[in-house]
């Protein structure tokens, strides 16, 4: 079970034309805007790519917009990407929903900033963490990257916002995949 670089580009362009849940942007626009915020914020290539691919699970399992149940989309893409990209990409993706649960507990006023769709999905995803769960979350590797990714995610729902093209970010995906391959070959 693996995706190659071509598959990822295809998923984003072919399936990414669909609306992003109940938001006013497409899945591809959402992915590009999220990557753009990460890049503009000076994130590493791995975090920018995590931002680009954080909702790939929605594209792998289209059809449900998670209005009735938790779609667990943060986990869906992981096995498909594991052979291709490093943990620095995979872990922020895996943790980005928990990061919302964390921020709702730890940051007064955060919940109010969420879009109605995101507030709705929060309830399905288990609601805010307890303080103990929040501490356990924050202690995990890449939790801070996931929290920052979450903020880019929240701001990546702007209709008509100009972004670099997908090719700009796919070049980063290619670099990271090659780098990982090189490291594995060296061992
Ligand atoms: Fe998202």
PDB file of C-alpha atoms and ligand atoms in Angstrom:
ATOM      1  CA  UNK A   1       0.000   0.000   0.000  1.00  0.00           C
ATOM      2  CA  UNK A   2       1.930   2.995  -1.240  1.00  0.00           C
ATOM      3  CA  UNK A   3       1.541   6.099  -3.310  1.00  0.00           C
ATOM      4  CA  UNK A   4       4.187   7.413  -5.662  1.00  0.00           C
ATOM      5  CA  UNK A   5       4.819  11.054  -6.441  1.00  0.00           C
ATOM      6  CA  UNK A   6       2.682  10.912  -9.561  1.00  0.00           C
ATOM      7  CA  UNK A   7      -0.250   9.495  -7.580  1.00  0.00           C
ATOM      8  CA  UNK A   8      -0.055  12.338  -5.073  1.00  0.00           C
ATOM      9  CA  UNK A   9      -0.070  14.973  -7.812  1.00  0.00           C
ATOM     10  CA  UNK A  10      -2.961  13.196  -9.504  1.00  0.00           C
ATOM     11  CA  UNK A  11      -5.023  12.984  -6.327  1.00  0.00           C
ATOM     12  CA  UNK A  12      -4.572  16.678  -5.658  1.00  0.00           C
ATOM     13  CA  UNK A  13      -5.401  17.809  -9.188  1.00  0.00           C
ATOM     14  CA  UNK A  14      -8.094  15.289 -10.145  1.00  0.00           C
ATOM     15  CA  UNK A  15      -9.909  14.843  -6.852  1.00  0.00           C
ATOM     16  CA  UNK A  16      -8.892  18.160  -5.327  1.00  0.00           C
ATOM     17  CA  UNK A  17     -11.409  20.063  -7.452  1.00  0.00           C
ATOM     18  CA  UNK A  18     -14.144  19.051  -5.045  1.00  0.00           C
ATOM     19  CA  UNK A  19     -15.317  21.404  -2.340  1.00  0.00           C
ATOM     20  CA  UNK A  20     -13.476  21.155   0.985  1.00  0.00           C
ATOM     21  CA  UNK A  21     -16.258  19.859   3.245  1.00  0.00           C
ATOM     22  CA  UNK A  22     -18.586  22.737   4.008  1.00  0.00           C
ATOM     23  CA  UNK A  23     -15.953  25.407   3.284  1.00  0.00           C
ATOM     24  CA  UNK A  24     -16.004  27.826   0.337  1.00  0.00           C
ATOM     25  CA  UNK A  25     -12.771  26.545  -1.255  1.00  0.00           C
ATOM     26  CA  UNK A  26     -11.816  23.360  -3.105  1.00  0.00           C
ATOM     27  CA  UNK A  27      -9.642  20.675  -1.546  1.00  0.00           C
ATOM     28  CA  UNK A  28      -6.747  21.733  -3.780  1.00  0.00           C
ATOM     29  CA  UNK A  29      -7.149  25.430  -2.911  1.00  0.00           C
ATOM     30  CA  UNK A  30      -7.229  24.470   0.753  1.00  0.00           C
ATOM     31  CA  UNK A  31      -4.048  22.378   0.419  1.00  0.00           C
ATOM     32  CA  UNK A  32      -2.207  25.134  -1.472  1.00  0.00           C
ATOM     33  CA  UNK A  33      -3.295  27.853   0.937  1.00  0.00           C
ATOM     34  CA  UNK A  34      -2.233  25.754   3.903  1.00  0.00           C
ATOM     35  CA  UNK A  35       1.201  25.120   2.333  1.00  0.00           C
ATOM     36  CA  UNK A  36       1.511  28.822   1.511  1.00  0.00           C
ATOM     37  CA  UNK A  37       0.898  29.858   5.126  1.00  0.00           C
ATOM     38  CA  UNK A  38       3.484  27.340   6.289  1.00  0.00           C
ATOM     39  CA  UNK A  39       6.026  28.542   3.745  1.00  0.00           C
ATOM     40  CA  UNK A  40       5.422  32.204   4.508  1.00  0.00           C
ATOM     41  CA  UNK A  41       5.875  31.428   8.202  1.00  0.00           C
ATOM     42  CA  UNK A  42       9.373  30.059   7.545  1.00  0.00           C
ATOM     43  CA  UNK A  43       8.590  26.398   8.188  1.00  0.00           C
ATOM     44  CA  UNK A  44      10.920  23.609   7.055  1.00  0.00           C
ATOM     45  CA  UNK A  45      10.199  21.864   3.746  1.00  0.00           C
ATOM     46  CA  UNK A  46       8.848  18.882   5.720  1.00  0.00           C
ATOM     47  CA  UNK A  47       6.269  21.017   7.548  1.00  0.00           C
ATOM     48  CA  UNK A  48       5.300  22.818   4.332  1.00  0.00           C
ATOM     49  CA  UNK A  49       4.731  19.419   2.698  1.00  0.00           C
ATOM     50  CA  UNK A  50       2.770  18.226   5.750  1.00  0.00           C
ATOM     51  CA  UNK A  51       0.580  21.309   5.315  1.00  0.00           C
ATOM     52  CA  UNK A  52       0.104  20.515   1.619  1.00  0.00           C
ATOM     53  CA  UNK A  53      -0.829  16.882   2.287  1.00  0.00           C
ATOM     54  CA  UNK A  54      -2.571  17.109   5.671  1.00  0.00           C
ATOM     55  CA  UNK A  55      -6.016  16.352   4.212  1.00  0.00           C
ATOM     56  CA  UNK A  56      -4.903  13.818   1.590  1.00  0.00           C
ATOM     57  CA  UNK A  57      -7.041  11.304   3.480  1.00  0.00           C
ATOM     58  CA  UNK A  58     -10.136  13.180   2.283  1.00  0.00           C
ATOM     59  CA  UNK A  59      -9.007  12.624  -1.304  1.00  0.00           C
ATOM     60  CA  UNK A  60      -8.260   8.943  -0.775  1.00  0.00           C
ATOM     61  CA  UNK A  61     -11.721   8.356   0.639  1.00  0.00           C
ATOM     62  CA  UNK A  62     -13.968  10.901  -1.069  1.00  0.00           C
ATOM     63  CA  UNK A  63     -17.698  10.979  -0.580  1.00  0.00           C
ATOM     64  CA  UNK A  64     -18.116  11.654   3.107  1.00  0.00           C
ATOM     65  CA  UNK A  65     -17.751  15.162   4.431  1.00  0.00           C
ATOM     66  CA  UNK A  66     -17.769  13.997   8.013  1.00  0.00           C
ATOM     67  CA  UNK A  67     -21.010  15.687   8.964  1.00  0.00           C
ATOM     68  CA  UNK A  68     -22.389  12.593  10.679  1.00  0.00           C
ATOM     69  CA  UNK A  69     -19.334  10.868  12.073  1.00  0.00           C
ATOM     70  CA  UNK A  70     -15.593  11.302  12.556  1.00  0.00           C
ATOM     71  CA  UNK A  71     -13.997  10.372   9.224  1.00  0.00           C
ATOM     72  CA  UNK A  72     -10.548   9.748  10.807  1.00  0.00           C
ATOM     73  CA  UNK A  73      -9.014  11.302   7.679  1.00  0.00           C
ATOM     74  CA  UNK A  74      -5.825  12.239   9.551  1.00  0.00           C
ATOM     75  CA  UNK A  75      -4.888   8.553   9.671  1.00  0.00           C
ATOM     76  CA  UNK A  76      -5.975   7.436   6.199  1.00  0.00           C
ATOM     77  CA  UNK A  77      -3.072   8.821   4.171  1.00  0.00           C
ATOM     78  CA  UNK A  78      -0.320   7.696   6.555  1.00  0.00           C
ATOM     79  CA  UNK A  79       0.158   4.101   5.330  1.00  0.00           C
ATOM     80  CA  UNK A  80       0.142   5.348   1.740  1.00  0.00           C
ATOM     81  CA  UNK A  81       2.888   7.901   2.416  1.00  0.00           C
ATOM     82  CA  UNK A  82       5.058   5.955   4.863  1.00  0.00           C
ATOM     83  CA  UNK A  83       7.335   4.454   2.216  1.00  0.00           C
ATOM     84  CA  UNK A  84       7.889   7.817   0.581  1.00  0.00           C
ATOM     85  CA  UNK A  85       8.204  10.587   3.153  1.00  0.00           C
ATOM     86  CA  UNK A  86       9.821  11.046   6.581  1.00  0.00           C
ATOM     87  CA  UNK A  87       8.120  11.199   9.989  1.00  0.00           C
ATOM     88  CA  UNK A  88       8.607  14.977   9.947  1.00  0.00           C
ATOM     89  CA  UNK A  89       5.875  14.985   7.288  1.00  0.00           C
ATOM     90  CA  UNK A  90       3.761  12.076   8.528  1.00  0.00           C
ATOM     91  CA  UNK A  91       3.505  12.958  12.196  1.00  0.00           C
ATOM     92  CA  UNK A  92       2.126  16.512  11.870  1.00  0.00           C
ATOM     93  CA  UNK A  93      -0.471  15.092   9.446  1.00  0.00           C
ATOM     94  CA  UNK A  94      -1.420  12.346  11.899  1.00  0.00           C
ATOM     95  CA  UNK A  95      -1.662  14.820  14.784  1.00  0.00           C
ATOM     96  CA  UNK A  96      -3.413  17.757  13.126  1.00  0.00           C
ATOM     97  CA  UNK A  97      -6.894  16.858  14.375  1.00  0.00           C
ATOM     98  CA  UNK A  98      -5.632  16.253  17.897  1.00  0.00           C
ATOM     99  CA  UNK A  99      -3.933  19.664  17.652  1.00  0.00           C
ATOM    100  CA  UNK A 100      -7.365  21.245  17.279  1.00  0.00           C
ATOM    101  CA  UNK A 101      -8.591  19.366  20.362  1.00  0.00           C
ATOM    102  CA  UNK A 102      -5.454  20.599  22.165  1.00  0.00           C
ATOM    103  CA  UNK A 103      -5.882  24.239  21.176  1.00  0.00           C
ATOM    104  CA  UNK A 104      -9.550  24.244  22.170  1.00  0.00           C
ATOM    105  CA  UNK A 105      -8.474  23.274  25.680  1.00  0.00           C
ATOM    106  CA  UNK A 106      -5.323  25.349  26.034  1.00  0.00           C
ATOM    107  CA  UNK A 107      -6.136  28.562  24.214  1.00  0.00           C
ATOM    108  CA  UNK A 108      -9.127  30.573  25.425  1.00  0.00           C
ATOM    109  CA  UNK A 109     -11.087  31.942  22.474  1.00  0.00           C
ATOM    110  CA  UNK A 110      -9.610  29.471  19.954  1.00  0.00           C
ATOM    111  CA  UNK A 111     -12.845  27.528  19.523  1.00  0.00           C
ATOM    112  CA  UNK A 112     -14.682  30.724  18.598  1.00  0.00           C
ATOM    113  CA  UNK A 113     -12.245  31.313  15.729  1.00  0.00           C
ATOM    114  CA  UNK A 114     -13.037  27.961  14.095  1.00  0.00           C
ATOM    115  CA  UNK A 115     -15.334  27.819  11.088  1.00  0.00           C
ATOM    116  CA  UNK A 116     -18.783  26.339  11.786  1.00  0.00           C
ATOM    117  CA  UNK A 117     -17.755  23.179   9.877  1.00  0.00           C
ATOM    118  CA  UNK A 118     -14.643  22.813  12.001  1.00  0.00           C
ATOM    119  CA  UNK A 119     -16.609  23.373  15.213  1.00  0.00           C
ATOM    120  CA  UNK A 120     -19.039  20.696  14.087  1.00  0.00           C
ATOM    121  CA  UNK A 121     -16.309  18.168  13.254  1.00  0.00           C
ATOM    122  CA  UNK A 122     -14.593  18.864  16.592  1.00  0.00           C
ATOM    123  CA  UNK A 123     -17.588  17.416  18.418  1.00  0.00           C
ATOM    124  CA  UNK A 124     -17.425  14.288  16.239  1.00  0.00           C
ATOM    125  CA  UNK A 125     -13.667  14.028  16.821  1.00  0.00           C
ATOM    126  CA  UNK A 126     -14.097  13.799  20.594  1.00  0.00           C
ATOM    127  CA  UNK A 127     -14.290  17.476  21.589  1.00  0.00           C
ATOM    128  CA  UNK A 128     -11.599  19.404  23.482  1.00  0.00           C
ATOM    129  CA  UNK A 129      -8.951  17.391  25.330  1.00  0.00           C
ATOM    130  CA  UNK A 130      -8.987  17.116  29.085  1.00  0.00           C
ATOM    131  CA  UNK A 131      -6.012  18.982  30.612  1.00  0.00           C
ATOM    132  CA  UNK A 132      -4.242  15.638  31.119  1.00  0.00           C
ATOM    133  CA  UNK A 133      -4.829  14.595  27.503  1.00  0.00           C
ATOM    134  CA  UNK A 134      -3.553  17.996  26.364  1.00  0.00           C
ATOM    135  CA  UNK A 135      -0.312  17.490  28.285  1.00  0.00           C
ATOM    136  CA  UNK A 136       0.139  14.009  26.839  1.00  0.00           C
ATOM    137  CA  UNK A 137      -0.487  15.351  23.355  1.00  0.00           C
ATOM    138  CA  UNK A 138       2.059  18.143  23.672  1.00  0.00           C
ATOM    139  CA  UNK A 139       4.759  15.724  24.856  1.00  0.00           C
ATOM    140  CA  UNK A 140       4.756  13.808  21.556  1.00  0.00           C
ATOM    141  CA  UNK A 141       7.364  14.396  18.853  1.00  0.00           C
ATOM    142  CA  UNK A 142       6.101  16.816  16.198  1.00  0.00           C
ATOM    143  CA  UNK A 143       3.205  18.034  18.371  1.00  0.00           C
ATOM    144  CA  UNK A 144       4.394  21.638  18.008  1.00  0.00           C
ATOM    145  CA  UNK A 145       4.562  21.292  14.216  1.00  0.00           C
ATOM    146  CA  UNK A 146       1.039  19.842  14.275  1.00  0.00           C
ATOM    147  CA  UNK A 147      -0.214  22.791  16.344  1.00  0.00           C
ATOM    148  CA  UNK A 148       1.308  25.263  13.888  1.00  0.00           C
ATOM    149  CA  UNK A 149      -0.072  23.247  10.960  1.00  0.00           C
ATOM    150  CA  UNK A 150      -3.480  23.482  12.601  1.00  0.00           C
ATOM    151  CA  UNK A 151      -3.324  27.271  12.564  1.00  0.00           C
ATOM    152  CA  UNK A 152      -2.372  27.301   8.865  1.00  0.00           C
ATOM    153  CA  UNK A 153      -5.235  24.863   8.248  1.00  0.00           C
ATOM    154  CA  UNK A 154      -7.693  27.194   9.989  1.00  0.00           C
ATOM    155  CA  UNK A 155      -6.612  30.112   7.786  1.00  0.00           C
ATOM    156  CA  UNK A 156      -6.570  28.142   4.530  1.00  0.00           C
ATOM    157  CA  UNK A 157     -10.225  28.630   3.687  1.00  0.00           C
ATOM    158  CA  UNK A 158     -10.143  31.990   1.900  1.00  0.00           C
ATOM    159  CA  UNK A 159     -12.066  32.063  -1.395  1.00  0.00           C
ATOM    160  CA  UNK A 160      -9.930  33.352  -4.260  1.00  0.00           C
ATOM    161  CA  UNK A 161      -6.656  33.692  -2.348  1.00  0.00           C
ATOM    162  CA  UNK A 162      -3.688  33.596  -4.753  1.00  0.00           C
ATOM    163  CA  UNK A 163      -1.113  30.859  -4.100  1.00  0.00           C
ATOM    164  CA  UNK A 164       1.907  29.420  -5.908  1.00  0.00           C
ATOM    165  CA  UNK A 165       0.945  26.518  -8.209  1.00  0.00           C
ATOM    166  CA  UNK A 166       0.933  22.905  -7.096  1.00  0.00           C
ATOM    167  CA  UNK A 167       4.190  22.290  -9.011  1.00  0.00           C
ATOM    168  CA  UNK A 168       5.984  24.664  -6.639  1.00  0.00           C
ATOM    169  CA  UNK A 169       5.103  22.491  -3.647  1.00  0.00           C
ATOM    170  CA  UNK A 170       5.428  19.166  -5.476  1.00  0.00           C
ATOM    171  CA  UNK A 171       9.080  20.078  -6.038  1.00  0.00           C
ATOM    172  CA  UNK A 172       9.476  20.049  -2.244  1.00  0.00           C
ATOM    173  CA  UNK A 173       7.740  16.663  -2.044  1.00  0.00           C
ATOM    174  CA  UNK A 174      10.179  15.302  -4.654  1.00  0.00           C
ATOM    175  CA  UNK A 175      13.188  16.701  -2.751  1.00  0.00           C
ATOM    176  CA  UNK A 176      12.049  15.149   0.526  1.00  0.00           C
ATOM    177  CA  UNK A 177      11.336  11.769  -1.069  1.00  0.00           C
ATOM    178  CA  UNK A 178      14.789  11.748  -2.728  1.00  0.00           C
ATOM    179  CA  UNK A 179      16.486  12.817   0.480  1.00  0.00           C
ATOM    180  CA  UNK A 180      14.777  10.005   2.382  1.00  0.00           C
ATOM    181  CA  UNK A 181      15.692   7.479  -0.297  1.00  0.00           C
ATOM    182  CA  UNK A 182      19.311   8.649  -0.151  1.00  0.00           C
ATOM    183  CA  UNK A 183      19.407   8.266   3.638  1.00  0.00           C
ATOM    184  CA  UNK A 184      17.954   4.741   3.459  1.00  0.00           C
ATOM    185  CA  UNK A 185      20.429   3.748   0.736  1.00  0.00           C
ATOM    186  CA  UNK A 186      23.319   4.986   2.867  1.00  0.00           C
ATOM    187  CA  UNK A 187      22.390   2.635   5.714  1.00  0.00           C
TER     188      UNK A 187
HETATM  189 FE1  LIG B   1      -7.590  20.954   6.552  1.00  0.00          FE
END
